[in-house]
Tab-separated table of C-alpha atoms in Angstrom:
chain	number	residue	atom	x	y	z
A	87	MET	CA	-8.113	0.706	-11.211
A	88	PHE	CA	-8.140	3.820	-9.153
A	89	HIS	CA	-10.508	6.644	-8.472
A	90	THR	CA	-10.493	10.139	-9.965
A	91	PHE	CA	-9.973	12.634	-7.166
A	92	VAL	CA	-8.293	16.008	-7.514
A	93	MET	CA	-5.012	16.336	-5.627
A	94	ASP	CA	-3.760	19.668	-4.257
A	95	THR	CA	-0.937	21.421	-6.121
A	96	THR	CA	0.933	24.639	-5.603
A	97	CYS	CA	0.576	27.100	-8.460
A	98	GLN	CA	3.475	29.284	-9.530
A	99	GLY	CA	2.885	32.549	-11.318
A	100	LEU	CA	4.644	33.970	-14.293
A	101	SER	CA	5.080	37.130	-12.276
A	102	ASN	CA	7.752	35.365	-10.209
A	103	LEU	CA	10.069	35.233	-13.192
A	104	SER	CA	12.871	37.789	-12.927
A	105	LEU	CA	14.515	39.438	-15.881
A	106	ASN	CA	17.610	37.396	-15.148
A	107	HIS	CA	15.708	34.111	-15.412
A	108	PRO	CA	16.806	32.124	-18.474
A	109	LEU	CA	13.178	31.916	-19.653
A	110	ALA	CA	12.527	35.664	-19.291
A	111	PRO	CA	12.728	37.956	-22.344
A	112	VAL	CA	16.093	39.641	-22.772
A	113	GLU	CA	16.537	43.093	-24.274
A	114	SER	CA	18.593	43.149	-27.420
A	115	ALA	CA	20.447	45.972	-29.104
A	116	ASN	CA	18.449	45.268	-32.242
A	117	CYS	CA	15.100	45.702	-30.481
A	118	GLY	CA	13.535	49.077	-29.880
A	119	SER	CA	12.125	48.156	-26.449
A	120	SER	CA	11.333	45.237	-24.184
A	121	SER	CA	7.603	45.723	-24.812
A	122	SER	CA	8.042	45.040	-28.491
A	123	GLN	CA	9.934	41.848	-27.582
A	124	ASP	CA	7.094	40.877	-25.209
A	125	ASP	CA	4.533	41.389	-27.962
A	126	GLU	CA	6.655	39.403	-30.334
A	127	ASP	CA	7.046	36.368	-28.078
A	128	GLY	CA	3.435	36.514	-26.847
A	129	PHE	CA	4.174	37.209	-23.148
A	130	GLY	CA	3.132	40.872	-23.149
A	131	ASP	CA	-0.509	40.333	-22.238
A	132	LEU	CA	0.223	37.441	-19.897
A	133	ARG	CA	2.495	39.531	-17.676
A	134	SER	CA	-0.278	41.978	-16.898
A	135	LEU	CA	-2.676	39.283	-15.674
A	136	PRO	CA	-3.143	38.843	-11.899
A	137	VAL	CA	-1.822	35.551	-10.540
A	138	ASP	CA	-3.677	33.555	-7.898
A	139	VAL	CA	-1.472	31.343	-5.755
A	140	CYS	CA	-3.143	28.066	-4.731
A	141	GLU	CA	-2.053	26.880	-1.327
A	142	ARG	CA	-2.110	23.270	-0.184
A	143	ARG	CA	-4.845	22.394	2.252
A	144	PRO	CA	-3.552	22.046	5.843
A	145	THR	CA	-2.729	18.401	6.548
A	146	CYS	CA	-3.207	16.508	9.784
A	147	LEU	CA	0.194	15.401	11.073
A	148	ARG	CA	-1.131	12.143	12.518
A	149	CYS	CA	-3.345	10.622	9.815
A	150	CYS	CA	-1.793	12.570	6.896
A	151	ARG	CA	-5.230	13.540	5.618
A	152	PRO	CA	-6.404	17.093	4.901
A	153	GLN	CA	-7.625	18.597	8.160
A	154	LYS	CA	-11.179	19.032	6.842
A	155	VAL	CA	-11.419	15.263	6.303
A	156	CYS	CA	-9.208	14.214	9.212
A	157	LEU	CA	-9.692	10.595	10.296
A	158	CYS	CA	-8.148	10.923	13.757
A	159	PRO	CA	-11.521	10.496	15.518
A	160	PHE	CA	-11.512	6.934	14.106
A	161	LEU	CA	-7.962	6.143	15.239
A	162	PRO	CA	-7.229	4.620	18.664
A	163	VAL	CA	-6.685	7.195	21.388
A	164	HIS	CA	-3.375	5.555	22.240
A	165	PRO	CA	-1.209	3.496	19.827
A	166	LEU	CA	-1.838	-0.230	19.982
A	167	GLU	CA	0.691	-2.102	22.059
A	168	VAL	CA	2.171	-4.830	19.823
A	169	SER	CA	5.396	-6.824	19.938
A	170	THR	CA	5.518	-7.304	16.163
A	171	CYS	CA	7.382	-4.808	13.971
A	172	LEU	CA	6.040	-4.226	10.451
A	173	TYR	CA	8.342	-3.361	7.563
A	174	ILE	CA	6.341	-1.902	4.687
A	175	VAL	CA	8.344	-2.177	1.452
A	176	GLN	CA	6.526	0.444	-0.594
A	177	HIS	CA	6.577	1.039	-4.350
A	178	PRO	CA	7.355	4.729	-5.090
A	179	ALA	CA	4.041	5.164	-6.952
A	180	GLU	CA	2.131	4.606	-3.707
A	181	GLU	CA	3.587	7.748	-2.141
A	182	SER	CA	1.576	10.019	-4.444
A	183	ARG	CA	-1.788	8.258	-4.085
A	184	ALA	CA	-4.363	10.367	-2.299
A	185	LEU	CA	-6.176	7.462	-0.619
A	186	ARG	CA	-3.345	5.212	0.533
A	187	THR	CA	-3.766	3.152	3.680
A	188	VAL	CA	-0.229	2.914	5.097
A	189	PRO	CA	-0.366	6.331	6.885
A	190	LEU	CA	-3.498	5.159	8.722
A	191	LEU	CA	-1.742	1.941	9.692
A	192	ALA	CA	1.326	3.796	10.988
A	193	ALA	CA	-0.888	6.195	12.972
A	194	CYS	CA	-2.429	3.276	14.878
A	195	LEU	CA	0.891	1.749	15.971
A	196	PRO	CA	3.674	2.909	18.294
A	197	PRO	CA	6.685	4.729	16.764
A	198	GLY	CA	9.116	2.221	15.355
A	199	LYS	CA	6.536	-0.535	14.951
A	200	CYS	CA	5.649	0.369	11.357
A	201	LYS	CA	8.687	1.258	9.246
A	202	VAL	CA	8.151	2.302	5.624
A	203	LEU	CA	10.917	1.713	3.088
A	204	VAL	CA	10.241	3.285	-0.319
A	205	GLY	CA	11.882	1.966	-3.492
A	206	ARG	CA	11.849	-0.622	-6.242
A	207	ARG	CA	15.196	-2.290	-5.586
A	208	PHE	CA	16.771	-3.130	-2.248
A	209	ASN	CA	20.163	-4.569	-1.373
A	210	GLU	CA	22.479	-5.001	1.626
A	211	GLU	CA	24.650	-2.012	0.795
A	212	ARG	CA	21.867	0.554	0.502
A	213	ASN	CA	19.440	-1.028	2.974
A	214	PRO	CA	21.459	-2.589	5.805
A	215	GLU	CA	18.571	-2.569	8.293
A	216	LEU	CA	16.236	-4.401	5.914
A	217	ALA	CA	19.028	-6.834	5.034
A	218	ALA	CA	19.558	-7.633	8.726
A	219	VAL	CA	15.818	-8.143	9.201
A	220	CYS	CA	15.647	-10.491	6.192
A	221	ARG	CA	18.525	-12.593	7.589
A	222	ASP	CA	16.714	-13.016	10.910
A	223	SER	CA	15.308	-16.554	10.935
A	224	ARG	CA	12.181	-15.357	12.779
A	225	THR	CA	11.191	-12.775	10.113
A	226	LEU	CA	8.177	-13.425	7.906
A	227	ILE	CA	7.269	-11.960	4.522
A	228	LEU	CA	3.604	-11.777	3.647
A	229	TYR	CA	3.404	-12.756	-0.015
A	230	PRO	CA	1.063	-15.422	-1.459
A	231	GLY	CA	2.353	-18.238	-3.590
A	232	PRO	CA	2.780	-22.018	-3.846
A	233	ASP	CA	5.694	-21.943	-1.373
A	234	ALA	CA	3.898	-19.806	1.220
A	235	GLN	CA	2.692	-21.313	4.487
A	236	ASN	CA	-0.661	-20.413	6.021
A	237	LEU	CA	0.104	-17.883	8.756
A	238	GLU	CA	-2.610	-19.008	11.130
A	239	GLU	CA	-1.558	-22.656	10.861
A	240	LEU	CA	2.059	-21.676	11.474
A	241	VAL	CA	1.151	-19.784	14.653
A	242	GLN	CA	-1.075	-22.630	15.870
A	243	LYS	CA	1.787	-25.058	15.458
A	244	GLN	CA	4.059	-22.726	17.382
A	245	ASP	CA	1.517	-22.517	20.227
A	246	TRP	CA	1.304	-26.323	20.356
A	247	ASP	CA	5.096	-26.572	20.515
A	248	GLN	CA	5.099	-24.055	23.363
A	249	GLU	CA	2.526	-26.064	25.293
A	250	ASP	CA	4.603	-29.217	24.855
A	251	GLN	CA	7.750	-27.528	26.096
A	252	ASP	CA	5.923	-25.903	28.998
A	253	ARG	CA	4.734	-29.357	30.118
A	254	MET	CA	8.313	-30.575	29.991
A	255	GLY	CA	9.579	-27.532	31.865
A	256	GLU	CA	11.725	-26.343	28.980
A	257	GLN	CA	12.211	-22.726	27.986
A	258	PHE	CA	10.420	-21.914	24.747
A	259	VAL	CA	11.871	-19.560	22.138
A	260	ARG	CA	9.403	-18.301	19.540
A	261	ALA	CA	10.427	-19.256	16.022
A	262	VAL	CA	8.421	-16.523	14.265
A	263	GLY	CA	6.810	-13.194	15.028
A	264	PRO	CA	9.039	-10.212	15.737
A	265	ASN	CA	9.230	-8.866	12.162
A	266	VAL	CA	6.826	-9.017	9.221
A	267	ILE	CA	7.566	-7.610	5.764
A	268	ILE	CA	4.614	-6.471	3.618
A	269	ILE	CA	4.940	-5.222	0.035
A	270	ASP	CA	2.810	-2.142	-0.627
A	271	GLY	CA	1.778	-1.585	-4.251
A	272	THR	CA	-0.507	-2.908	-6.959
A	273	TRP	CA	-0.417	-6.638	-7.626
A	274	SER	CA	1.824	-6.206	-10.665
A	275	GLN	CA	4.160	-3.889	-8.710
A	276	ALA	CA	4.306	-6.295	-5.761
A	277	LYS	CA	5.124	-9.182	-8.074
A	278	ASP	CA	7.942	-7.259	-9.732
A	279	MET	CA	9.394	-6.141	-6.414
A	280	PHE	CA	9.264	-9.619	-4.923
A	281	LEU	CA	10.811	-11.391	-7.894
A	282	ARG	CA	13.579	-8.837	-8.486
A	283	ASN	CA	14.751	-8.408	-4.890
A	284	THR	CA	16.651	-11.419	-3.644
A	285	LEU	CA	16.613	-9.969	-0.130
A	286	LEU	CA	12.883	-10.627	0.021
A	287	HIS	CA	13.404	-14.317	-0.730
A	288	GLN	CA	15.286	-14.961	2.516
A	289	PRO	CA	12.458	-14.724	5.131
A	290	LYS	CA	9.873	-17.425	5.608
A	291	GLN	CA	7.037	-16.787	3.118
A	292	VAL	CA	3.490	-16.791	4.540
A	293	GLN	CA	-0.013	-15.997	3.302
A	294	LEU	CA	-3.416	-15.412	4.813
A	295	SER	CA	-6.384	-17.767	4.567
A	296	ARG	CA	-8.102	-17.189	1.234
A	297	SER	CA	-11.590	-18.228	2.280
A	298	GLU	CA	-12.302	-15.946	5.244
A	299	GLN	CA	-11.364	-12.417	4.185
A	300	THR	CA	-13.254	-9.993	1.947
A	301	SER	CA	-11.816	-6.527	1.341
A	302	LEU	CA	-13.565	-3.481	2.794
A	303	TYR	CA	-11.461	-1.196	0.623
A	304	VAL	CA	-14.215	-0.820	-2.009
A	305	ILE	CA	-12.989	2.449	-3.487
A	306	ARG	CA	-10.078	0.719	-5.265
A	307	SER	CA	-10.253	-2.194	-7.673
A	308	GLN	CA	-8.757	-5.585	-6.901
A	309	PRO	CA	-8.168	-8.665	-9.055
A	310	SER	CA	-10.263	-10.879	-6.775
A	311	ASN	CA	-12.825	-10.578	-4.014
A	312	ILE	CA	-10.326	-11.916	-1.465
A	313	CYS	CA	-7.474	-9.508	-2.290
A	314	LEU	CA	-6.836	-7.146	0.598
A	315	SER	CA	-5.340	-3.682	0.994
A	316	THR	CA	-2.029	-3.242	2.829
A	317	LEU	CA	-3.794	-2.030	5.975
A	318	GLU	CA	-6.173	-5.015	5.919
A	319	CYS	CA	-3.277	-7.456	5.468
A	320	ALA	CA	-1.469	-5.877	8.389
A	321	ALA	CA	-4.609	-5.941	10.539
A	322	VAL	CA	-5.222	-9.637	9.995
A	323	THR	CA	-1.514	-10.481	10.397
A	324	LEU	CA	-1.139	-8.590	13.679
A	325	SER	CA	-4.350	-10.075	15.100
A	326	ILE	CA	-2.978	-13.566	14.413
A	327	LEU	CA	0.568	-12.985	15.649
A	328	GLU	CA	-0.509	-11.047	18.734
A	329	ARG	CA	-3.318	-13.516	19.476
A	330	ASN	CA	-5.753	-10.610	19.763
A	331	GLU	CA	-8.734	-10.349	17.395
A	332	ALA	CA	-9.591	-6.864	18.696
A	333	ILE	CA	-6.514	-5.482	16.857
A	334	GLN	CA	-8.142	-6.177	13.518
A	335	GLU	CA	-11.312	-4.312	14.464
A	336	VAL	CA	-9.356	-1.264	15.674
A	337	LEU	CA	-7.182	-1.077	12.556
A	338	LEU	CA	-10.065	-1.439	10.151
A	339	LYS	CA	-12.129	1.334	11.735
A	340	PRO	CA	-10.321	4.251	9.976
A	341	LEU	CA	-10.412	2.377	6.652
A	342	GLN	CA	-14.171	1.957	6.892
A	343	ALA	CA	-14.514	5.660	7.732
A	344	LEU	CA	-12.354	6.631	4.741
A	345	CYS	CA	-14.395	4.532	2.309
A	346	SER	CA	-17.687	5.748	3.757
A	347	PHE	CA	-16.674	9.395	3.408
A	348	GLN	CA	-15.499	8.932	-0.196
A	349	LEU	CA	-18.690	7.117	-1.195
A	350	GLN	CA	-20.811	9.894	0.343
A	351	HIS	CA	-18.938	12.447	-1.767
A	352	GLY	CA	-19.214	10.874	-5.200
A	353	ALA	CA	-16.868	7.920	-5.233
A	354	LEU	CA	-18.153	4.664	-6.740
A	355	VAL	CA	-17.866	1.137	-5.438
A	356	HIS	CA	-15.106	-0.640	-7.381
A	357	HIS	CA	-15.972	-4.302	-7.881
A	358	SER	CA	-13.149	-6.760	-8.339
A	359	LYS	CA	-12.302	-8.203	-11.727
A	360	GLU	CA	-13.519	-11.563	-10.417
A	361	HIS	CA	-16.921	-10.075	-9.563
A	362	LEU	CA	-17.272	-8.424	-12.979
A	363	ILE	CA	-16.407	-11.638	-14.829
A	364	ARG	CA	-18.717	-13.767	-12.695
A	365	HIS	CA	-21.668	-11.464	-13.367
A	366	GLY	CA	-20.937	-10.953	-17.063
A	367	ILE	CA	-20.296	-7.199	-16.746
A	368	TYR	CA	-16.583	-7.126	-17.462
A	369	ASP	CA	-16.433	-4.426	-20.148
A	370	LYS	CA	-12.867	-4.904	-21.345
A	371	GLN	CA	-11.717	-7.123	-24.199
A	372	MET	CA	-11.139	-10.677	-23.077
A	373	PRO	CA	-7.587	-11.978	-23.532
A	374	THR	CA	-6.616	-14.359	-26.344
A	375	ASN	CA	-3.346	-15.474	-24.784
A	376	LYS	CA	-3.726	-18.946	-23.248
A	377	ARG	CA	-1.839	-17.993	-20.106
A	378	LYS	CA	-4.040	-14.943	-19.493
A	379	ILE	CA	-7.195	-16.977	-20.204
A	380	LYS	CA	-6.069	-19.468	-17.558
A	381	ARG	CA	-5.583	-16.647	-15.071
A	382	MET	CA	-9.115	-15.420	-15.820
A	383	GLU	CA	-10.461	-18.904	-15.130
A	384	ASN	CA	-8.503	-19.048	-11.874
A	385	LEU	CA	-10.064	-15.763	-10.796
A	386	ILE	CA	-13.518	-17.282	-11.081
A	387	THR	CA	-12.554	-20.457	-9.233
A	388	ASN	CA	-10.433	-18.622	-6.607
A	389	GLN	CA	-7.426	-20.766	-7.458
A	390	HIS	CA	-3.860	-19.482	-7.738
A	391	ILE	CA	-4.914	-15.859	-7.784
A	392	CYS	CA	-1.611	-14.652	-6.369
A	393	PRO	CA	0.470	-12.477	-8.674
A	394	ARG	CA	3.184	-15.082	-9.281
């Protein structure tokens, strides 16, 4: 599902081992010398080899990319002013991915407007802030499913209610908008996190329109053509809640630059599973399980493609 790019690591040399280290050879009264012990355990020649220490490439503090491929020129000069606060509930596996989108999202927003919570399980005792947010009746969680409301329709209804109350001279209190929870992970990881965390069942569940969006994040595979990355989901959500379509364009700019750079340096376009099946180029064995066959059929017809 993902690309094959080399990640930086820090090398440690055998020369750093001291004689007191539990893995270092220990002189024994039965041995004539330490060199004979080295020859016996095979470390004699290795200790004489020079060791090159590989240092991590300097990283940009704003976009979290290596400085040589910094994406800051594609970020807004000043953070976007938004009233909505995003809570990104992130699977631990996403932290180690080289081409993740959440750091770019956080770099575009003011401090405190994009909070990342890493973990698989969340509860009130360990995560009191998230628990309080989930109890707030105005909080939304972006997760598709049969019980999810269309976000754009929900906001339109709220605007109509505001117009009605304005005409009657009544003070209007927004029912939704201040907090949005987004699960960051693969589809299977997101499904597991949503189903196993009862906290995430408390907010109002919403989803984006399935007919208008096509992912620009072409360097990672998706189940369907209309599945979006976390940054894309946030961009569409904020543009709807803030009533400002320009937000989406600003947030997608660094993502487009990231994909363009990777494609220019050897990355391949990853078509969705839906695309591969439709064009007869899906090279994996087709499922025999009836439930999985039904999911394959739904991919082609764009029906019930959510991970539930």
